[in-house]
Amino acid sequence: QVRPVESGGDLVQAGGSLRVSCLMSEMAKYTVDWWRQAPGKERELLATAFIDGRTMVQESVKGRFTISRENGKNRVDLQMNDLKPEDAAVYYCKCQEGWTVYWGQGTQVAVSS
């Protein structure tokens, strides 16, 4: 079964930076979201990379997080700067084509204070 694969999660110090990546075959045909979910909290949308190249970053992380896509590499990255302890979560990639949605299994990001 085709599904996106996330990577890049790690333990970083507060104030540090981290880039997580999402790989998916034929990435160019998907709208791609990055989400996160912390223990005991709902899954939260962070950023979206649209097929036409536009991007959108949610207000909660705007100015710190950036989303980018490299269709030639079948990849969408989430660059995270100035990380805070509250950014610790499992980060998920969602790829959508029409009504078809694929979720990855997530990559863990931990932030030490």
Short mmCIF file of C-alpha atoms in Angstrom, two decimals, residues 20 22 30-36 43-50 54-69 76-80 91-96 103:
data_model
loop_
_atom_site.label_atom_id
_atom_site.label_comp_id
_atom_site.label_asym_id
_atom_site.label_seq_id
_atom_site.Cartn_x
_atom_site.Cartn_y
_atom_site.Cartn_z
CA VAL A 20 11.47 16.82 8.91
CA CYS A 22 7.99 13.51 3.80
CA TYR A 30 -0.64 15.58 -4.00
CA THR A 31 -1.60 18.41 -1.75
CA VAL A 32 0.57 17.81 1.28
CA ASP A 33 -0.04 18.78 4.88
CA TRP A 34 2.16 18.55 7.90
CA TRP A 35 0.32 17.85 11.15
CA ARG A 36 1.44 17.07 14.66
CA ARG A 43 -3.93 16.43 15.91
CA GLU A 44 -3.00 19.93 14.76
CA LEU A 45 -2.55 21.18 11.20
CA LEU A 46 0.71 23.08 10.76
CA ALA A 47 1.29 23.79 7.10
CA THR A 48 0.17 22.93 3.58
CA ALA A 49 1.96 22.70 0.25
CA PHE A 50 -0.47 22.90 -2.67
CA ARG A 54 1.46 27.82 -3.05
CA THR A 55 2.11 27.20 0.61
CA MET A 56 0.25 28.04 3.75
CA VAL A 57 1.48 28.02 7.34
CA GLN A 58 -0.89 28.12 10.27
CA GLU A 59 -0.76 31.18 12.50
CA SER A 60 0.27 29.11 15.51
CA VAL A 61 3.68 28.39 13.96
CA LYS A 62 4.02 31.14 11.35
CA GLY A 63 7.40 32.81 11.48
CA ARG A 64 9.05 29.69 12.88
CA PHE A 65 7.97 26.90 10.52
CA THR A 66 8.30 26.78 6.75
CA ILE A 67 7.01 24.18 4.30
CA SER A 68 8.63 23.49 0.96
CA ARG A 69 8.30 20.91 -1.77
CA VAL A 76 7.98 17.91 1.11
CA ASP A 77 9.93 19.32 4.05
CA LEU A 78 8.92 21.15 7.17
CA GLN A 79 11.67 23.40 8.46
CA MET A 80 11.23 24.22 12.13
CA TYR A 91 4.79 14.91 13.23
CA TYR A 92 2.70 13.45 10.41
CA CYS A 93 2.57 13.97 6.70
CA LYS A 94 -0.75 13.77 4.87
CA CYS A 95 -0.94 13.48 1.10
CA GLN A 96 -4.25 14.09 -0.64
CA TRP A 103 -1.19 9.38 6.14
#
